[in-house]
Amino acid sequence: MILLEIISACLVVVVTTNNPYVTATRQDLINGIQRLNADVIELRNEIESSVSSRCDSISGCYGSSYDECNSEYTSEQQCPSGEELGYDIPECGRGELCNGVFDYSITTVRLPANLATGIDGNPKNPQVVEAICYTRTAERWMVDKYNADKQFWKSIGVSSPQMYFGSSTGVFRMFPGRHSRECGRYDPRVRPWYQASLPSTISNTVKPRNVVILMDTSRSMNETMNKKTGQTKLSYMKEAVISIVSSLSSKASMAVVRFGEQASLVGREGSLPPYHWRRATADHKARMIEDVLNIDVRGRSNKIAGFDFAFDVIKNSLRDIKARGSDHSCKLENIALLVFSDGEFNMPAGITDEEVVDFVASDVREVEGMGDFHVHTFLYTLGNTNVDQVSKKIACNETVDGYWTPVTSAITPGNLTNGYQQLFSTPMGTPMFRNYTSWSAPYNFSSSGELGYTVSGLVYNRDVEPPRFMGAVGI
């Protein structure tokens, strides 16, 4: 097993091998890195080709993919030893003879449990179904690639790498096929390899994301969102917010604001101003998720107080960046304001929709007048599809130029903010980054728990303009 790491322009190589009879030279390692970079681009091209022909993939799709837990695999399953596989699976002991059952003739599909809510664990969301179907056509390429390259990897003492695709909707297709240790627990979008490929991790070209989330926690958010499950608007909103927080890279910054009759910074209620966004470190994200889970409802809904507080966070943070003399020569300065509410507001008394719109537009103008900044405003109204509501009016204002999404229970919380993810990933779909690959920092593999690396690339639907982000491939 050989672990490789790219740091800046330098090559750092850490070598361990499970085969004492094979010694990898430095040139072997360089060849391995080059092969991985080329292979991930080739896999990306294969998935993008599948995206282009996705309308044809629906035919014959039903019942043709192997689930991580519910499917019986083919008679071609193998049981490689730890030495052959390159790592030991803890449940299989030392793995000297058999180290887990793998099927090198198929791929496996994994879905997080919140997407597999249909009959027999099938998805109901059409976008999720579509991603399963169009990626199925890349299965043959993965099988052929494995067979063609086995001897190359063996010659340098490395086990053949796994290949996989994670969609922006939460679908994960991987080769070789195998059953999972735990069902419904894997969401590719929060895994280190996927996050390493996202634009927010790329410096000097795309600025890290600065995300402010505004949550309506007034009493009306305790109303039922889904009559079948009893899920409330509040619990739905929490799931969506946690999904956003989990997907942020450590180079991004975030702040979460709640509002009812008054507004406050989640996790820092009672603290004194000025308020700022903070780096989305692993510890900060973990604390924020816990704080979001503990939010309750209180009071009436004062949208002016919420917007005022959120824009104060943005303006204070930008002033702090300018005071530190941070570089703003990058091509994009990404600021996202994501607003979750049910669209019902009863404070301040007597305020009109037009006054609320003007208030938000004024704040947007002030922020964008501070420098080369643009605020992308996303408004999500839970359980409210009224086209005359103030949230839509805010989004449609010429200055705000935002995005409004009326939300029903048919949309899973984890997929609610796909538009936000796609917008912030668009620059990487341009020709300048056509062959861009990203190496993750070392992380614990879900199968073995051992540290390793993944080289990944972004997948786009290039049949539309601008290209639409679809997910990431990894090897």
Tab-separated table of C-alpha atoms in Angstrom, residues 216-225 230-235 237-238 295-299 342:
chain	number	residue	atom	x	y	z
A	216	ASP	CA	-36.891	31.811	11.621
A	217	THR	CA	-37.512	30.265	15.058
A	218	SER	CA	-40.821	31.929	15.824
A	219	ARG	CA	-43.769	29.888	17.158
A	220	SER	CA	-45.287	29.256	13.713
A	221	MET	CA	-42.218	27.149	12.797
A	222	ASN	CA	-43.524	24.473	15.191
A	223	GLU	CA	-46.387	23.759	12.813
A	224	THR	CA	-46.439	20.446	10.948
A	225	MET	CA	-44.552	20.308	7.652
A	230	GLY	CA	-45.369	14.599	11.795
A	231	GLN	CA	-42.188	16.477	10.924
A	232	THR	CA	-42.388	20.161	11.851
A	233	LYS	CA	-41.059	23.120	9.900
A	234	LEU	CA	-38.476	23.585	12.641
A	235	SER	CA	-37.125	20.025	12.463
A	237	MET	CA	-35.142	23.470	8.782
A	238	LYS	CA	-32.655	22.009	11.269
A	295	ILE	CA	-32.922	25.399	19.084
A	296	ASP	CA	-36.539	25.765	20.190
A	297	VAL	CA	-39.314	28.084	19.022
A	298	ARG	CA	-40.234	31.309	20.755
A	299	GLY	CA	-42.220	34.488	20.160
A	342	ASP	CA	-42.381	29.934	6.610
